[in-house]
Structures are given as structure tokens and as C-alpha cells.
Amino acid sequence: MATNERPARLALTAAVVVLLLGATGVLVRQQFSGTASADPGTAGVEVLAQAGTRVSMRPAPEPDVAAPMTRRFGGGAELSFDGGPSPRVRILVPAAPPPGFAPVVITGNGARLVPATYDGATRSIVAELAHPGGFWGGLLDLAALGRDAEPAPRPDCAGRTASSAGVTVDVGKPAPQAPVWVCVTAGNGRATVTLTSNSSVPYRIVPPPGWPAPGTRTAAAGTPAVPLLGHPRQRDLLWPGAGVAYDVPFGLLPASIHGQAEPGPALGTTLATAAHRAAVLFGLAGDPGPAAGVLTCAADAGAARYPPGRPFADVAADVWAALEPCHPDGGVVVRRLVAAGIGPVTSSIAGASPAFEIPVTTSRAQRFTQTVEYRPRAATARASGTCATVSAVSGRLDAYRCTTGGTTYDPCFAGPGPQSQVWCPTSATKAVQLTYTGALPSPPRPGGTADPFLLVLENGLQCTAVATSDVGYACSDGRTVLHGLPDTSGPMWTIETLAIAKAYA
């Protein structure tokens, strides 16, 4: 942050005024006639110290760092003192703190806050400083104390369909402000439906009858959902920053998933998290985050004290009072701060949280690509040659690239019969039985990646894979060349918009 040179030109008076305050003793007032703030609306800084406390004060530049969740308000100075109790500082400000903000004093060059009060009679922020150094007036954003990070962006898979074996599973298009994002995958006669929270409050998920328990639960690092996933009374909720997945057979579809918001537990965890953040800013606690036991206790307290129909502010105050046995961070100082700002602190979860219903529907495609795993069969021609390398177009572990004379066959598959023979398909119905000399580059075995090496298009053309970088398939008419790989995202595969009736792999 750029240094403000203006304070160096401000006069510092050494006027001493003796104040008799009864039993409190004699205070010495030193007044800083200017301000270290660039805000022309501020009017100065005063220090009140017990007689016997040596105090000196000089202009101070702006703090080097911006205090988290805080903005500057009023003047500032550099304070030195010793020989007595901590002095009290009074920072004149242009107006009362706006709603939702609490007065504080910024110390530690911007790294630490000191609790303060606002004195309406003198229009000033008042606080006691335990340590010498620079100090500045500030305002703490109470809403920021209770505000979690923004929800994760909508995943690319949200609302997309998934297909397997001619069955398409659809979860519908999500609304922009949907409480959850829904993704679906399909395979082996089953659908996996994944719900990811897009809400600031947890939801209780009601799966359809007969559905199995969730297969997986996930939680984003640093969110309250992490410790709560292991808590018996809270783990069944879909917490902000968390996800849950259901793996169900096609036979249990179509069906509908329902969700009902439960703000009570979130109210407890929000207050516990806000208390911890305030305690960190005041130097009363360290990161990272409140203890797991505090969060689970707070979630239970919020759930127990959230009756429907009551004003939210009243419920929030009751929940905060009920959190005392949970021992939130910060002690009395933070308890008073949060109690006074309970509305702004809990504003992020005060809005309406509608229930939702997610229909999971299925449809059977009228057209789909038949996939065939090639197996050697009766040969229509015979040849002899060598098989020096593995196939360049098939990832199967029993596929090779063989040559005979000036002809190259790829792929050729090991199969039944003599070990010195492979079968090289030349079309969907024809194959060359090739007797090779020497050894294969690797012994044949099951497995590998079964990429399609032969496509039968709906228009009748048969296209075989070509081992070049710019051509994917060459077709049987001698003219058609197809580039790239088949699009397998739907039940009917395509390549360059041409429908594939059958794919051999």
C-alpha cells in the first residue's frame, strides 16, 4: 500500500489536561491535532492514560496490509507508552458506523484488530491498546464473518443425459439458482446420480423407495461439511460444499429425488465459524477453522432450536445463546460482538430455501450402435508373412501389425489353432489367415483398450482404421475418408455426422 506523506506535515500538540475521574485516578490526555487518514472528514486522535504512564504519539502512515473483512474509518497514529496501565485511544470519525459494521481499531500494521465501541456523544471510536505501535480506526464487516466462500460453479455435467445399452437417463435442465446440481452417468445397466450442493444451507435428501444408500459422500476442503460427514446426526444432510452419489439399476427408474432445507444446523455452524473468524482477527485463536467438536455441537444446537414459523432473528439469538456449552472461540469479547451483530452475521442463510424435486427419467433409444468384440472365425483367404510390431490401430493385447509381400494387415489377432497363425479381418465378413515366421513382439493375452478398428455405417459402407495422423478411417468405396474418432456420447455413435450401425473392436 502506498505510504501517505500527509501525516508528516501534521502538527502534534503536547497539551496536557488533568482530568479528575473519582476513583479511577488521574488521566493525561494527549491530542493529535491532525489525522493520519487521507479522509478529510476525520478530525484527530486522542490518548487517555493514567498519570505515571509515559505516552508519546506521532503521525503514522497507512497500514501496509488491509485487515481481512475490515475497512478503514477515521484517523490513526503511532503510539509509544510505558510505566503504567494500557492507555485508551479515541479516534474521531465522520459519522456513526453504518448498519452491519462494528467499530474496531486496526493494529499490527494491519494484521490485528482490537475490539472498540462507538461514543455517539463525541463521534469517536474508543478502545484500550495493550501494546504500543501504529493504530487506525476501522469497521468490521459483520456479514463477512458469517459468509462462506461462494458455491462451486455449475459442473459441466449438470443436466446432461447419459446413455448405456440403448437406455438414456435424463435428470432435466437445472434452474440457474437450483439448490443442487445434478449429474448422471450410465453403464452396465446402472445409473449413478450425483447431487452437489449449490446452497448456503444443508438439505435433507429423500431418495425414492428401494434406492440403496449413497455410495459416496464428498466434501470440499475447508468447509464445515468435512467434520460433519462423520457425525451421526448430521452426516445424512447434503451440506454446502458437499456431494452425494446414488448408484441404482435401471430397473428402479424412473423415480424422483426430493430435498428439504434444514437451516437450523447451518445456523449453528455459521455462528461457530463467525466466532472463530472474529477470534482470529482479535488474536484470540489461530487458524485453521473451529474445532470439529465445536462444529458438531453447534450443528446439533441449531437443529434443536429451529422451530418453523418464528422470526429468523429471534431464532438466531436463541441458537447463539445455546452455543455457550459448545465453547466457541473468542470468549466474552467475541460473544458480545456476535450477539450485537446477530442479524448481519447470519444474513447469508436468512433467505428462503425452497424444497426441490428432481425427476430421473429413462427412455430407450430406437437406434443405437451395436458394438462387437472381434473374434477370429473361418478364414476366406490364406497368406504367410511376419508380425514384427503390435497393432497401431487397436489397443488390444492380442493385436499385431503383419506384412506379407507388399501388403500390410493391421490389426491381426491371435486366436485358436496353431500358435504361428493370426487372423487379419479385411471386412465385417472376411479375414486372412496369416502364418507368420519368427516370434510375435509380445505374447498375446486378454485386455487392453478396444478401440473400434472397423465401422459399418448405416449407409452400408465399411470403413477400416488407418494408422496415420490425419486420417482416421478409409472406406470400402475407395473414395470416402473419415477423420478423427467416433463420437460415442450417445446411443447412436457417429463420425463426421454419419451414423454407425456396428463397430468392431
XYZ file of C-alpha atoms in Angstrom:
505
model
C 0.000 0.000 0.000
C 1.416 3.434 -0.850
C 2.578 5.497 2.139
C 0.568 8.608 2.908
C 3.034 11.504 3.288
C 0.412 13.877 4.658
C 0.809 12.849 8.346
C 4.432 14.049 8.381
C 3.183 17.585 7.891
C 0.602 17.468 10.679
C 1.254 19.203 13.989
C 1.330 17.135 17.161
C 0.451 19.086 20.262
C 1.700 18.179 23.691
C -1.062 19.838 25.636
C -1.707 18.086 28.895
C -5.069 18.238 30.571
C -5.570 16.809 34.032
C -8.899 15.041 34.468
C -10.098 14.029 37.895
C -12.300 10.938 37.486
C -13.069 9.956 41.052
C -11.724 6.536 41.948
C -10.267 5.951 38.501
C -7.307 8.242 39.216
C -5.753 10.977 37.116
C -5.735 10.656 33.335
C -3.489 12.541 30.956
C -4.978 13.483 27.581
C -2.704 13.961 24.583
C -4.374 15.218 21.446
C -3.170 14.657 17.895
C -4.498 17.719 16.101
C -4.472 16.207 12.610
C -5.175 12.779 11.201
C -3.145 10.025 9.572
C -6.043 9.230 7.269
C -6.450 10.658 3.793
C -10.143 11.118 4.651
C -10.665 14.881 5.133
C -13.780 14.182 7.239
C -11.798 12.892 10.222
C -10.740 15.299 12.934
C -7.986 13.703 15.023
C -6.863 11.228 17.629
C -6.708 11.431 21.433
C -4.984 9.228 24.001
C -6.146 8.970 27.620
C -3.580 7.490 30.014
C -3.234 7.075 33.762
C -0.932 9.560 35.471
C 2.527 7.994 35.571
C 2.194 6.365 32.160
C 4.702 7.905 29.770
C 2.991 8.419 26.415
C 4.264 9.753 23.106
C 2.450 9.892 19.803
C 3.410 10.799 16.257
C 1.858 10.635 12.778
C 1.693 7.182 11.159
C 1.334 6.150 7.517
C -1.441 3.869 6.390
C -1.015 0.182 7.397
C 0.959 -1.958 4.950
C -1.749 -4.596 4.600
C -5.538 -4.462 4.506
C -7.091 -6.144 7.525
C -9.411 -9.006 6.479
C -13.143 -8.216 6.426
C -12.335 -4.660 7.566
C -12.241 -1.200 6.054
C -10.524 1.944 7.298
C -12.602 4.522 9.168
C -11.176 7.587 10.904
C -7.607 8.587 11.683
C -4.579 6.848 13.119
C -1.206 7.429 14.770
C 1.942 5.771 16.110
C 1.748 5.327 19.897
C 4.503 4.623 22.440
C 3.877 4.158 26.153
C 5.377 2.552 29.251
C 5.304 2.770 33.017
C 1.602 2.221 33.677
C -1.708 0.636 32.616
C -2.750 0.410 28.977
C -3.959 3.736 27.579
C -7.293 4.364 25.931
C -7.442 5.869 22.438
C -10.231 7.936 20.976
C -10.396 8.217 17.170
C -12.768 10.833 15.851
C -14.853 9.655 12.882
C -17.118 11.488 10.437
C -20.286 9.565 11.325
C -21.665 6.625 13.251
C -20.755 3.177 11.893
C -23.291 2.107 9.254
C -25.593 -0.841 9.959
C -23.845 -4.194 9.670
C -20.444 -2.868 10.732
C -18.770 -2.863 14.153
C -16.133 -0.304 15.201
C -12.620 -1.689 15.695
C -9.077 -0.411 15.971
C -6.574 -1.817 13.480
C -3.112 -2.621 14.865
C -0.131 -4.771 13.957
C 0.379 -2.840 10.704
C -2.991 -4.144 9.515
C -2.699 -7.708 10.797
C -4.638 -7.495 14.083
C -7.858 -5.921 15.348
C -8.767 -4.571 18.781
C -12.445 -4.502 19.903
C -13.824 -0.975 20.225
C -17.009 0.917 20.954
C -18.602 3.929 19.320
C -19.179 7.012 21.515
C -22.054 8.934 20.000
C -21.520 11.980 22.213
C -18.030 12.598 20.828
C -18.492 10.835 17.482
C -15.452 8.681 18.099
C -14.213 5.087 18.213
C -12.856 4.204 21.662
C -10.589 1.269 22.562
C -7.851 0.252 25.008
C -4.484 -0.627 23.490
C -2.409 -3.294 25.205
C 0.657 -2.806 23.023
C 2.436 0.218 21.541
C 2.640 0.698 17.795
C 0.549 2.062 14.972
C -3.236 2.114 15.293
C -6.020 3.169 12.975
C -9.804 3.385 13.103
C -11.716 0.713 11.248
C -15.047 -1.021 10.637
C -15.507 -4.794 10.773
C -17.960 -6.229 8.224
C -20.181 -8.454 10.374
C -21.829 -10.139 7.382
C -18.390 -11.242 6.150
C -17.819 -13.076 9.450
C -20.684 -15.437 8.657
C -20.281 -15.613 4.906
C -18.764 -18.762 3.468
C -16.990 -18.934 0.139
C -19.119 -18.745 -2.981
C -20.594 -22.087 -4.099
C -18.635 -24.030 -6.657
C -19.512 -23.153 -10.263
C -22.024 -25.275 -12.099
C -20.294 -28.501 -13.209
C -20.191 -29.177 -16.925
C -22.114 -32.424 -16.467
C -25.123 -30.781 -14.741
C -28.343 -31.531 -16.610
C -26.742 -33.732 -19.274
C -28.173 -37.088 -20.213
C -26.256 -40.371 -20.087
C -26.788 -43.485 -22.194
C -25.846 -47.136 -21.990
C -27.113 -50.195 -23.866
C -29.787 -48.136 -25.618
C -31.150 -46.617 -22.368
C -30.924 -42.833 -21.905
C -31.134 -41.400 -18.364
C -32.252 -37.775 -18.009
C -32.249 -35.576 -14.872
C -33.683 -32.452 -16.543
C -32.225 -28.998 -17.042
C -31.345 -27.226 -13.759
C -32.625 -23.764 -12.914
C -29.905 -21.079 -12.513
C -30.447 -20.887 -8.729
C -31.176 -24.563 -8.126
C -30.256 -25.737 -4.587
C -28.327 -28.671 -6.072
C -26.528 -29.534 -9.296
C -27.346 -32.988 -10.663
C -25.095 -35.133 -12.864
C -25.705 -38.649 -14.161
C -23.551 -41.357 -15.717
C -24.689 -44.736 -17.053
C -23.092 -48.103 -17.682
C -23.558 -51.827 -17.096
C -27.302 -51.442 -16.646
C -26.953 -48.876 -13.835
C -27.119 -45.112 -13.396
C -25.040 -43.068 -10.961
C -26.861 -39.878 -9.907
C -24.618 -37.312 -8.168
C -26.012 -34.317 -6.243
C -23.680 -31.374 -5.464
C -24.802 -28.596 -3.128
C -25.429 -25.138 -4.596
C -26.971 -23.741 -1.412
C -25.833 -21.937 1.746
C -27.864 -24.299 3.955
C -27.882 -28.093 4.222
C -30.632 -30.197 2.673
C -32.066 -33.493 3.799
C -32.242 -35.730 0.737
C -35.148 -38.178 0.422
C -34.297 -40.826 -2.191
C -37.026 -42.865 -3.903
C -38.236 -46.063 -2.233
C -35.952 -49.012 -2.865
C -32.896 -46.971 -3.722
C -29.696 -48.133 -1.998
C -27.814 -45.961 0.489
C -25.465 -43.392 -1.054
C -22.333 -44.965 -2.456
C -20.058 -41.973 -1.837
C -20.121 -38.673 0.048
C -17.650 -35.890 -0.667
C -16.836 -32.528 0.934
C -14.724 -29.611 -0.251
C -11.634 -28.990 1.873
C -12.014 -26.233 4.462
C -15.822 -26.392 4.682
C -17.823 -27.378 7.804
C -19.039 -30.400 5.836
C -15.662 -32.132 6.329
C -16.006 -32.908 10.073
C -19.786 -33.215 9.863
C -19.644 -36.125 7.397
C -18.546 -38.313 10.296
C -21.178 -37.030 12.731
C -24.087 -39.476 13.182
C -26.837 -36.826 13.380
C -25.551 -34.574 10.585
C -23.873 -36.834 8.019
C -27.164 -37.583 6.233
C -27.545 -33.924 5.247
C -26.195 -32.545 1.982
C -24.046 -29.727 3.385
C -22.778 -26.692 1.451
C -19.614 -27.718 -0.336
C -20.565 -31.420 -0.252
C -21.807 -34.017 -2.717
C -23.576 -37.369 -2.584
C -23.906 -40.117 -5.213
C -26.529 -42.860 -5.654
C -25.817 -45.923 -7.804
C -29.088 -47.526 -8.931
C -30.064 -50.162 -11.514
C -32.137 -49.104 -14.489
C -34.959 -51.241 -13.067
C -35.520 -48.676 -10.269
C -36.038 -45.853 -12.756
C -37.885 -43.595 -13.426
C -38.075 -42.052 -9.966
C -37.915 -38.679 -8.175
C -35.461 -37.392 -5.555
C -36.768 -34.869 -3.016
C -34.883 -32.392 -0.834
C -35.960 -30.295 2.146
C -33.844 -27.454 3.574
C -32.759 -27.684 7.222
C -31.373 -24.230 8.152
C -31.024 -24.997 11.879
C -27.723 -26.909 11.728
C -26.310 -24.331 9.310
C -27.284 -21.533 11.691
C -25.269 -23.200 14.464
C -22.186 -23.825 12.315
C -22.339 -20.326 10.789
C -22.289 -18.733 14.249
C -19.471 -21.001 15.436
C -17.450 -20.219 12.300
C -18.099 -16.468 12.649
C -16.919 -16.584 16.267
C -13.719 -18.312 15.209
C -13.024 -15.772 12.457
C -13.542 -12.879 14.875
C -11.297 -14.572 17.443
C -8.550 -14.941 14.825
C -8.812 -11.252 13.884
C -8.590 -10.247 17.563
C -5.631 -12.557 18.192
C -7.656 -14.864 20.463
C -7.444 -18.008 18.301
C -5.372 -19.476 15.487
C -6.285 -20.978 12.162
C -7.418 -23.257 10.588
C -11.098 -23.167 11.414
C -13.082 -24.034 14.530
C -12.525 -27.422 16.145
C -14.587 -30.332 14.802
C -16.209 -30.818 18.214
C -17.351 -27.192 18.270
C -18.920 -27.507 14.809
C -20.779 -30.726 15.540
C -22.032 -29.344 18.866
C -23.147 -26.142 17.136
C -24.939 -28.075 14.375
C -26.860 -30.093 16.965
C -27.741 -26.952 18.930
C -29.020 -25.226 15.793
C -31.084 -28.249 14.763
C -32.695 -28.457 18.205
C -33.670 -24.780 18.326
C -35.011 -24.062 14.861
C -38.803 -24.223 15.062
C -40.592 -23.202 11.864
C -42.591 -20.006 11.876
C -40.529 -17.916 14.317
C -38.747 -14.747 13.159
C -35.268 -15.658 11.972
C -33.505 -13.042 14.118
C -35.140 -14.428 17.282
C -34.134 -17.973 16.398
C -30.572 -16.867 15.637
C -30.283 -15.173 19.023
C -31.580 -18.292 20.782
C -29.151 -20.536 18.906
C -26.218 -18.248 19.734
C -27.137 -18.373 23.415
C -27.408 -22.162 23.220
C -23.885 -22.418 21.770
C -22.207 -21.462 25.059
C -21.735 -25.125 26.131
C -20.078 -25.744 22.726
C -17.291 -23.316 23.721
C -16.995 -21.278 20.523
C -13.728 -19.382 20.128
C -13.147 -15.855 21.387
C -14.619 -15.841 24.895
C -16.651 -12.927 26.241
C -15.280 -10.384 23.751
C -16.477 -12.309 20.728
C -19.726 -13.404 22.368
C -20.698 -9.759 22.846
C -19.673 -8.823 19.303
C -21.663 -11.641 17.665
C -24.700 -11.097 19.914
C -24.819 -7.406 18.963
C -24.473 -8.190 15.256
C -26.515 -11.400 15.085
C -28.582 -10.190 12.110
C -25.715 -9.325 9.744
C -23.650 -12.309 10.879
C -26.406 -14.750 9.883
C -27.667 -12.835 6.833
C -26.118 -15.312 4.375
C -28.533 -18.063 5.448
C -31.586 -15.959 6.302
C -33.186 -16.176 2.865
C -35.775 -18.661 1.691
C -34.519 -22.165 0.916
C -37.138 -23.902 -1.236
C -37.731 -27.624 -1.311
C -36.898 -29.360 -4.565
C -37.855 -32.406 -6.616
C -35.563 -33.981 -9.217
C -37.252 -36.336 -11.691
C -34.918 -39.034 -13.023
C -36.427 -40.375 -16.238
C -35.372 -43.010 -18.748
C -36.067 -43.657 -22.404
C -34.966 -46.413 -24.709
C -33.395 -45.267 -27.920
C -34.925 -46.506 -31.154
C -31.490 -46.501 -32.805
C -28.163 -47.400 -31.288
C -24.763 -48.607 -32.396
C -24.055 -52.294 -31.890
C -20.546 -52.894 -30.574
C -18.854 -56.213 -31.403
C -15.681 -57.651 -29.900
C -13.945 -59.303 -32.852
C -13.161 -62.992 -32.529
C -11.273 -64.961 -35.247
C -13.508 -67.145 -37.384
C -13.207 -69.201 -40.588
C -10.712 -67.604 -42.972
C -11.644 -66.572 -46.522
C -8.000 -66.348 -47.656
C -4.564 -67.502 -46.522
C -1.090 -65.995 -46.633
C 2.341 -66.152 -44.935
C 4.480 -63.329 -43.597
C 5.824 -61.712 -40.428
C 4.299 -59.845 -37.467
C 7.084 -57.566 -36.229
C 5.112 -54.999 -34.195
C 1.958 -54.653 -32.164
C -1.093 -53.123 -33.846
C -1.084 -49.382 -34.497
C -4.900 -49.137 -34.672
C -6.081 -51.473 -31.898
C -5.127 -51.336 -28.252
C -5.960 -54.982 -27.629
C -3.100 -57.020 -26.195
C -3.608 -59.781 -28.798
C -3.486 -57.462 -31.857
C -0.476 -57.141 -34.187
C 0.673 -55.436 -37.392
C 1.721 -58.037 -40.003
C 3.081 -57.954 -43.549
C 3.086 -60.385 -46.462
C 4.849 -59.331 -49.629
C 3.880 -55.747 -50.256
C 0.657 -55.913 -48.204
C 0.270 -54.808 -44.592
C -2.583 -56.056 -42.421
C -3.457 -54.155 -39.227
C -4.896 -55.425 -36.983
C -4.264 -59.154 -36.977
C -5.496 -61.112 -33.960
C -4.085 -64.213 -32.313
C -6.718 -66.880 -31.982
C -7.433 -70.600 -31.759
C -5.332 -73.062 -33.728
C -1.592 -73.209 -34.292
C 0.438 -70.627 -32.417
C 2.092 -69.451 -35.649
C -1.160 -68.160 -37.122
C -3.124 -64.905 -36.775
C -6.391 -63.713 -38.359
C -6.485 -60.376 -40.188
C -10.046 -59.089 -40.823
C -10.458 -57.289 -44.146
C -14.187 -56.627 -43.750
C -17.055 -57.498 -41.425
C -17.307 -60.949 -43.001
C -13.846 -61.693 -44.429
C -10.443 -62.431 -42.875
C -6.995 -63.560 -43.988
C -5.429 -66.412 -42.028
C -1.737 -65.457 -41.916
C 1.007 -67.898 -40.968
C 3.923 -65.915 -39.577
C 7.588 -66.756 -39.154
C 9.624 -65.773 -36.136
C 8.138 -64.658 -32.826
C 5.406 -62.177 -32.040
C 6.646 -58.896 -30.494
C 4.746 -59.747 -27.301
C 2.765 -62.785 -26.205
C -0.991 -62.474 -26.760
C -3.124 -62.040 -23.679
C -6.578 -60.666 -22.784
C -7.179 -56.991 -22.093
C -6.111 -53.662 -23.492
C -8.165 -50.850 -24.952
C -10.722 -51.950 -27.502
C -10.798 -49.005 -29.911
C -13.010 -49.613 -32.980
C -10.904 -50.741 -35.956
C -13.832 -51.411 -38.309
C -17.019 -49.366 -38.678
C -20.133 -50.413 -40.552
C -22.067 -47.246 -41.383
C -25.846 -47.081 -41.697
C -25.402 -46.286 -45.402
C -23.684 -49.663 -45.877
C -20.070 -48.502 -46.192
C -17.423 -50.399 -44.241
C -14.506 -48.275 -43.006
C -11.256 -49.642 -41.551
C -8.877 -47.771 -39.242
C -5.750 -46.286 -40.817
C -2.530 -45.750 -38.857
C -1.854 -42.171 -39.950
C -2.093 -38.908 -38.042
C -4.504 -37.141 -40.417
C -6.829 -39.988 -41.471
C -8.982 -41.989 -39.110
C -10.763 -44.468 -41.407
C -10.675 -45.405 -45.094
C -13.932 -46.756 -46.518
C -14.747 -49.589 -48.883
C -15.886 -47.367 -51.803
C -12.271 -46.266 -52.306
C -13.225 -42.575 -52.052
C -14.603 -41.831 -48.572
C -12.070 -40.917 -45.880
C -13.215 -40.188 -42.336
C -11.143 -38.105 -39.943
C -10.958 -38.381 -36.169
C -12.635 -40.849 -33.839
C -16.299 -41.835 -33.462
C -18.498 -39.699 -31.215
C -19.681 -42.204 -28.593
C -21.545 -39.750 -26.331
C -25.000 -41.013 -27.407
C -26.544 -44.413 -28.019
C -26.109 -43.959 -31.782
C -22.451 -43.352 -32.484
C -21.485 -41.044 -35.310
C -18.382 -39.995 -37.201
C -18.458 -36.812 -39.258
C -22.277 -36.819 -38.801
C -22.559 -40.312 -40.353
C -24.431 -42.841 -38.194
C -22.529 -46.021 -37.238
C -24.628 -49.184 -37.264
C -21.927 -51.525 -35.957
C -18.449 -51.023 -34.504
C -15.872 -53.847 -34.312
C -13.220 -53.583 -31.593
